[in-house]
Tab-separated table of C-alpha atoms in Angstrom:
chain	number	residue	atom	x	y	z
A	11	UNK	CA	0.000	0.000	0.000
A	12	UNK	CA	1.331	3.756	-1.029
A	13	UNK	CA	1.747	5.548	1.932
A	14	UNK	CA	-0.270	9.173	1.980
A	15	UNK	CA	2.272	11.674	0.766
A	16	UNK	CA	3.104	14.031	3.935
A	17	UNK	CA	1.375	17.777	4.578
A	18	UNK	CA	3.890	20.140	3.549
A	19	UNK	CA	5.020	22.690	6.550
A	20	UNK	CA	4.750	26.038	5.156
A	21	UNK	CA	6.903	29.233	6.167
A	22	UNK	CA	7.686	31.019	3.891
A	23	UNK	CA	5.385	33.054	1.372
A	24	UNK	CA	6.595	34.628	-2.077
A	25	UNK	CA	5.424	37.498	-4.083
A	26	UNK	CA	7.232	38.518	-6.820
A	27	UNK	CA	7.565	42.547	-6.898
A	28	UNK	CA	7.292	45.612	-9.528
A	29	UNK	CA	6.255	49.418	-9.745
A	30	UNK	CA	2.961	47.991	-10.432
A	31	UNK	CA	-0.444	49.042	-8.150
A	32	UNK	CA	-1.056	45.431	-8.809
A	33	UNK	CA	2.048	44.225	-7.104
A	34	UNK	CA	1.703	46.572	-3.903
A	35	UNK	CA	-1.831	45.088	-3.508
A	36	UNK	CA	0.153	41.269	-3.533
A	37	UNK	CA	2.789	42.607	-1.323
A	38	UNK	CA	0.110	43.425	1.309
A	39	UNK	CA	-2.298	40.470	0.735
A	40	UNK	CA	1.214	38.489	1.148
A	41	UNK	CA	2.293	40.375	4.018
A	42	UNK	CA	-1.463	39.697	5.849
A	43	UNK	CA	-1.228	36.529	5.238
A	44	UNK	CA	2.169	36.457	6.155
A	45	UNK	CA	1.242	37.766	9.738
A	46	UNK	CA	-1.518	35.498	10.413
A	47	UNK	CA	0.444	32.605	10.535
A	48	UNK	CA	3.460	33.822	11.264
A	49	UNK	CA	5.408	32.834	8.574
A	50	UNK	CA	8.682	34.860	6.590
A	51	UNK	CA	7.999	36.784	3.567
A	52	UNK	CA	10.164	36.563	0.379
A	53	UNK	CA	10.376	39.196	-2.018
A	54	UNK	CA	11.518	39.010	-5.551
A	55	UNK	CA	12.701	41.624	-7.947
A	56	UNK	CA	13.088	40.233	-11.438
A	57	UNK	CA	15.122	42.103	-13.779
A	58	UNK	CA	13.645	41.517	-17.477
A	59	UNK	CA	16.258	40.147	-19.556
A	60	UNK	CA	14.679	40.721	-22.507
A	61	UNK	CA	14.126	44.211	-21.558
A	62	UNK	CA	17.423	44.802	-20.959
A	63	UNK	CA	18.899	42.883	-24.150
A	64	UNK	CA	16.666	44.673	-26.611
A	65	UNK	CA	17.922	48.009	-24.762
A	66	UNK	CA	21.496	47.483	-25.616
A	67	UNK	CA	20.873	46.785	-29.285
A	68	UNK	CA	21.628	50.106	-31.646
A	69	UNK	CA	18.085	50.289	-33.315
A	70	UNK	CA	16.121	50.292	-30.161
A	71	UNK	CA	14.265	53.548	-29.712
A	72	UNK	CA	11.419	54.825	-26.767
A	73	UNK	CA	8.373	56.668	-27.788
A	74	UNK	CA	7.515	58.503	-24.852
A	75	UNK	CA	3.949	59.747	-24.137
A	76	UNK	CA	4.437	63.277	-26.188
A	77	UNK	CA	5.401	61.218	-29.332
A	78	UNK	CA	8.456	62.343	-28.778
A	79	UNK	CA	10.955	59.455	-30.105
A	80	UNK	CA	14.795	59.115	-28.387
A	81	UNK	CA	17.304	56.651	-28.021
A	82	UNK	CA	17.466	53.924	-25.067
A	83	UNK	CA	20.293	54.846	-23.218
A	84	UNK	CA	21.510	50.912	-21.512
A	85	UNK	CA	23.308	52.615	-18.741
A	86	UNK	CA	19.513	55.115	-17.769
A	87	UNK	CA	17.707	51.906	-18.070
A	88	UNK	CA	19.977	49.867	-16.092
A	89	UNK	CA	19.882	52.706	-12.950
A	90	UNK	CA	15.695	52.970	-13.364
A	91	UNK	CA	15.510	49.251	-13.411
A	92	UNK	CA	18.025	49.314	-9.928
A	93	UNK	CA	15.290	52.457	-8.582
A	94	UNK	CA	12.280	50.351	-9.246
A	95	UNK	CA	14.291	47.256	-7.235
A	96	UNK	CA	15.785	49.529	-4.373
A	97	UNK	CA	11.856	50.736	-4.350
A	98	UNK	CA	10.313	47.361	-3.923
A	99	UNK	CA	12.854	46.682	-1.618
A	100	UNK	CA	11.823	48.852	0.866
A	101	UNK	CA	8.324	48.366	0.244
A	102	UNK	CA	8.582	44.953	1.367
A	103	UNK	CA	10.467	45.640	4.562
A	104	UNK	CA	7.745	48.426	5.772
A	105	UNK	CA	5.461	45.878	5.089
A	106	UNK	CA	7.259	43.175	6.847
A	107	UNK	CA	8.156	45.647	10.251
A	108	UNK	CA	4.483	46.734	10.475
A	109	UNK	CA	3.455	43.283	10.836
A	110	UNK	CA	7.157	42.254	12.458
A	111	UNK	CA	7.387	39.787	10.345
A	112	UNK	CA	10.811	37.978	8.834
A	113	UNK	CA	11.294	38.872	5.395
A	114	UNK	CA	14.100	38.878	2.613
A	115	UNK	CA	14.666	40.015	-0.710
A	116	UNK	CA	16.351	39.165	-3.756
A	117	UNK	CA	16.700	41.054	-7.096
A	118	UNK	CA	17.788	38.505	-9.702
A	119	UNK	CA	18.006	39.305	-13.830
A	120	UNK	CA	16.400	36.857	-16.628
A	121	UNK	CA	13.213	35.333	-18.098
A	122	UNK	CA	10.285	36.864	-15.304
A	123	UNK	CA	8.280	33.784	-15.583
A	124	UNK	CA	11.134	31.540	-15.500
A	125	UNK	CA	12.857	33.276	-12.772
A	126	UNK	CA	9.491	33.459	-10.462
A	127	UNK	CA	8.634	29.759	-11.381
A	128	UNK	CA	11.767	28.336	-9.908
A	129	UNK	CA	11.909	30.357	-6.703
A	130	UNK	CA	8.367	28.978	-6.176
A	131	UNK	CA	10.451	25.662	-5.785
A	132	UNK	CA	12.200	26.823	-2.986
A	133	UNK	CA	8.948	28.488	-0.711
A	134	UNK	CA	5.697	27.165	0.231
A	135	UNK	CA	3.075	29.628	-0.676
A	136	UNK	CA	3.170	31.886	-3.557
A	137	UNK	CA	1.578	34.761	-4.202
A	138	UNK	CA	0.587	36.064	-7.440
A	139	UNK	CA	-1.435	39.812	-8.257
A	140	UNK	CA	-4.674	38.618	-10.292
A	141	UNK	CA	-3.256	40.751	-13.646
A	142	UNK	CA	-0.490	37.934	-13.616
A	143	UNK	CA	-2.552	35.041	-12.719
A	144	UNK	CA	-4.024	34.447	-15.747
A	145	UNK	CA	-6.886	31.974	-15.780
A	146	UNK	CA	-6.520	28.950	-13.612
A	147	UNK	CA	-8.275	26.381	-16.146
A	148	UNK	CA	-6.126	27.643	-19.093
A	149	UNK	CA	-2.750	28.579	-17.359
A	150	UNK	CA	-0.005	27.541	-19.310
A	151	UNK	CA	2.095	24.635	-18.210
A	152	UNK	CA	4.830	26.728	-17.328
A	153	UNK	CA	3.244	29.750	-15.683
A	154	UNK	CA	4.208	30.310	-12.050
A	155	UNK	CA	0.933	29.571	-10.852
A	156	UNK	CA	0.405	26.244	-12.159
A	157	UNK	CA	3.854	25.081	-11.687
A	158	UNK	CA	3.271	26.253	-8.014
A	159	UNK	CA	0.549	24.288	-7.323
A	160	UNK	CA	1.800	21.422	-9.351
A	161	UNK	CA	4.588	21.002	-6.585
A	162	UNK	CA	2.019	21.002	-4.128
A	163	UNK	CA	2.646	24.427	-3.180
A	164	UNK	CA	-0.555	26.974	-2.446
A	165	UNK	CA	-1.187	29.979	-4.734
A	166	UNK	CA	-2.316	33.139	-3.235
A	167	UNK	CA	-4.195	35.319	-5.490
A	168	UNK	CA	-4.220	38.518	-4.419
A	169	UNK	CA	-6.806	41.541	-4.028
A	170	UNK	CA	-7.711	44.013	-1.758
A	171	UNK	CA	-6.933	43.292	1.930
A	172	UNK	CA	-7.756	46.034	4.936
A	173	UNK	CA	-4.698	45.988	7.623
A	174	UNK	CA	-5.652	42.376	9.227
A	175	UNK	CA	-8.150	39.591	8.899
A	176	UNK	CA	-11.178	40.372	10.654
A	177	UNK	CA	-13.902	38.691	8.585
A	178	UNK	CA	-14.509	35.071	8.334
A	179	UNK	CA	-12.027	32.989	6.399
A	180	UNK	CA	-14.194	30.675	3.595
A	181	UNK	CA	-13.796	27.625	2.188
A	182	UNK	CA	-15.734	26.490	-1.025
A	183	UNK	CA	-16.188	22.605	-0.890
A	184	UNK	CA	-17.748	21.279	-4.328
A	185	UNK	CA	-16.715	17.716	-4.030
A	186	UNK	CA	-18.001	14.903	-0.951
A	187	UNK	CA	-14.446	13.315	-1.008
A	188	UNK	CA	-12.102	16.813	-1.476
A	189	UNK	CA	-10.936	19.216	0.336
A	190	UNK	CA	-8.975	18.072	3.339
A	191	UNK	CA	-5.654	20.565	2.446
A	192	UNK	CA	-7.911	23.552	2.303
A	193	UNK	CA	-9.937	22.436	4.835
A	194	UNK	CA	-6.715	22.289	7.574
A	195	UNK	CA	-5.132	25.657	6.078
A	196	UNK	CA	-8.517	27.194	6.108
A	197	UNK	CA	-9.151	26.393	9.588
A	198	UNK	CA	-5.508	27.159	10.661
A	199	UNK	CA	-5.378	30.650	9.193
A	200	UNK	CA	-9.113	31.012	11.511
A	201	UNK	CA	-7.712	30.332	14.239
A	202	UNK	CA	-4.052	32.540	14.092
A	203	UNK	CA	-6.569	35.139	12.876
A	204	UNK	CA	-9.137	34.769	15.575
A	205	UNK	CA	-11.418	34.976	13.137
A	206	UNK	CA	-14.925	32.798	11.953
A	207	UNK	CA	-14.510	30.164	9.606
A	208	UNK	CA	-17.588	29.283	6.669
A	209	UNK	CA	-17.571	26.183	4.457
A	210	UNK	CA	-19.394	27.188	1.566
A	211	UNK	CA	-20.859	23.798	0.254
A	212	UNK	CA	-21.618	23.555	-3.564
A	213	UNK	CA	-21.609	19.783	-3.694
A	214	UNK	CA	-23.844	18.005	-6.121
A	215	UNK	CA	-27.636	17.135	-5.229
A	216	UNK	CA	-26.665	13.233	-4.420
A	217	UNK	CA	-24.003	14.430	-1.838
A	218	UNK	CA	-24.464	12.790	2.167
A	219	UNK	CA	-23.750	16.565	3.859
A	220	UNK	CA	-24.281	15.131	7.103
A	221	UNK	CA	-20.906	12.950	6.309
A	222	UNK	CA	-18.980	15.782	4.606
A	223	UNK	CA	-19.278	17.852	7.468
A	224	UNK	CA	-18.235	15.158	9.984
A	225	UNK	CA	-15.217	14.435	7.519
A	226	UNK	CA	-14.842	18.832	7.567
A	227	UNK	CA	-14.870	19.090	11.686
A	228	UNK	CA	-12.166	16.043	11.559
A	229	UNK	CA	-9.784	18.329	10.215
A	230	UNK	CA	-10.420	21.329	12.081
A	231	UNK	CA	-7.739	22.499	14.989
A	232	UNK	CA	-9.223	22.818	18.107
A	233	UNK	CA	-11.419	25.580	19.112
A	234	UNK	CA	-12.108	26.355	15.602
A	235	UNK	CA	-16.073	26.285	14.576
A	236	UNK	CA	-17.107	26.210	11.110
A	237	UNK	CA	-20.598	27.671	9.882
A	238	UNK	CA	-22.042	26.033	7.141
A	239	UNK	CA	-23.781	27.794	3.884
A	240	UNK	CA	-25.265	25.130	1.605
A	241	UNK	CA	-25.588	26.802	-2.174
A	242	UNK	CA	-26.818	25.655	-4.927
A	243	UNK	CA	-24.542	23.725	-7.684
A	244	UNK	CA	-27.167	25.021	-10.466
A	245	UNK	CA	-26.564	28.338	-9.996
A	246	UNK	CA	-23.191	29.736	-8.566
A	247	UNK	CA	-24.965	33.060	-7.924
A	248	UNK	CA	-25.133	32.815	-4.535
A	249	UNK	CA	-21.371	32.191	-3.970
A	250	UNK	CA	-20.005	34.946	-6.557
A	251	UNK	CA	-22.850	37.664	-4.629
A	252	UNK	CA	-21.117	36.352	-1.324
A	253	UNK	CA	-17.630	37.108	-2.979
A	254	UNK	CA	-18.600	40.444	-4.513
A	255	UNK	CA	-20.311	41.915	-1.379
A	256	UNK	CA	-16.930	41.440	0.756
A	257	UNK	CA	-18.559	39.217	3.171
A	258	UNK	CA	-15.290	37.277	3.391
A	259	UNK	CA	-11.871	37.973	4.258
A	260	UNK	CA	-10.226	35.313	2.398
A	261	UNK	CA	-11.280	32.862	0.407
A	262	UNK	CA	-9.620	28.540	0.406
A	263	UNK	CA	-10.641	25.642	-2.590
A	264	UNK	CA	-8.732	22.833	-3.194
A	265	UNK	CA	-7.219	22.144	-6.881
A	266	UNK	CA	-6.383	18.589	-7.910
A	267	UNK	CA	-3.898	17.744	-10.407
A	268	UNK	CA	-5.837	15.016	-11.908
A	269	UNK	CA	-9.269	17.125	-12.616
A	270	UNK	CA	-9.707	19.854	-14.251
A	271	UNK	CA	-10.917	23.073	-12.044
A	272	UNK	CA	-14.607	24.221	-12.835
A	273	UNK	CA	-15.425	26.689	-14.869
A	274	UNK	CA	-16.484	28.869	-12.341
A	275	UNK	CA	-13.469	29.255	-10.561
A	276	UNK	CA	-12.621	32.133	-12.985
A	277	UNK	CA	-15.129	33.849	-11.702
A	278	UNK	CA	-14.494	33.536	-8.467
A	279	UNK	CA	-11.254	34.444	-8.910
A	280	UNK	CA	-12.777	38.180	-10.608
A	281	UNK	CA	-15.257	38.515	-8.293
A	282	UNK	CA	-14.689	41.223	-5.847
A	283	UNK	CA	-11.320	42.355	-4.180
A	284	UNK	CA	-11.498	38.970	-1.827
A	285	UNK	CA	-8.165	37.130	-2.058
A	286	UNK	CA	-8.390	33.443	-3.508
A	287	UNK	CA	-5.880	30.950	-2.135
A	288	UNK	CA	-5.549	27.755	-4.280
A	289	UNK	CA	-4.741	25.382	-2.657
A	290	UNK	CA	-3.417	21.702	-3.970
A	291	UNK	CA	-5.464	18.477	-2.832
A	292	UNK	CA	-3.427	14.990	-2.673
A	293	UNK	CA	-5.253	11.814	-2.431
């Protein structure tokens, strides 16, 4: 008999850093989540290759926002690029002293996706803005995101967080047999947080939810109680109104390798500001 592959122990949480409004609102979903349980947070400052190869060629010109057309200077691109990375730098440690968290940062040159995909190896949650996240059911093989949670790592897609979790931590359950990972994290983020914890359940009609929810409250830490909403699998209204009203401060499914993710996990992913953390399911 295979013996159950072990839960990962997760520390450390990634998010990959620009000049971009959508990579400050990562850096503080991150840096939340970060503080609830207490883990370090990684920054990473990539360095476009490309960008910086196509600069150094003679033909390669700017057209700036007056139409106004001038040569790329390598050596001015090379000191905005270090700006932007000396600026994300210190954007990550406020965010990390506020919350007195560990952090660290790296600024490393070469292929973004490439670059962010194999750090992902080395951490144990990663954190993506939702411009970059693409969509989950088409993401390309090599996209951080999928290679993330193909290693059994969590993806953390980011929106718009207030300074802590106060609202209830959800967890959308769609299959009887699922969920277990996002289930544990789900109720382990609650209970750092001090917050509620609600199991949205859009299972299918022939479902036993008397023995899902005693399989639910098996995982659960102690002192952690879990409120139940029971939606309808016809219509995914009510959960995307739930999303899009912010009743939720953060919201946990469970991705398996070997099924495909509905096709309404896109929009859950665009509805509202609520952060979406996927998280892998083994077993």
């Amino acid at each position: 008999m295979t013996e159950p592959a072990s839960p990962r122990v997760f520390s450390r949480i990634l998010v990959a850093l620009d000049s971009t409004q959508a990579s400050r609102s990562a850096l503080e979903s991150a840096a939340l989540l970060a503080e609830a349980l207490q883990y370090e947070l990684v920054g990473l400052f990539v360095e476009d290759s490309d960008l910086v190869a196509l600069a150094s060629l003679p033909f390669s010109r700017e057209v700036r926002r007056s139409g106004a057309i001038r040569d790329i200077d390598p050596t001015v691109l090379q000191r905005d690029v270090e700006a932007h990375a000396s600026a994300a730098r210190h954007a990550l440690r406020q965010a990390a002293v506020r919350r007195n968290l560990r952090w660290s940062f790296r600024s490393v040159r070469g292929d973004v996706d490439a670059v962010i995909t194999a750090a992902a190896a080395e951490v144990d949650i990663v954190c993506v803005s939702r411009r970059g996240a693409g969509r989950y059911r088409r993401a390309p093989m090599g996209s951080p995101a999928r290679v993330a949670l193909d290693r059994q790592a969590p993806v953390l897609v980011a929106g718009q967080l207030t300074d802590r979790i106060e609202k209830p931590v959800a967890v959308i359950i769609d299959q009887a047999e699922s969920g277990q990972a996002s289930v544990r994290l789900a109720g382990r983020i609650a209970a750092k947080a001090k917050t509620g914890l609600i199991v949205l359940e859009f299972l299918p009609l022939e479902a036993d939810i008397a023995e899902v929810r005693a399989r639910i409250e098996s995982e659960l830490p102690g002192g952690v109680t879990a409120r139940y909403v029971l939606l309808s699998r016809e219509d995914p209204c009510g959960l995307l109104d739930g999303l899009r009203r912010d009743d939720y401060s953060l919201v946990l499914y469970g991705v398996r390798a070997d099924q495909p993710s509905p096709a309404w996990l896109d929009y859950v992913a665009d509805a509202g500001d609520c952060p979406l953390l996927l998280v892998p399911e083994t077993g």
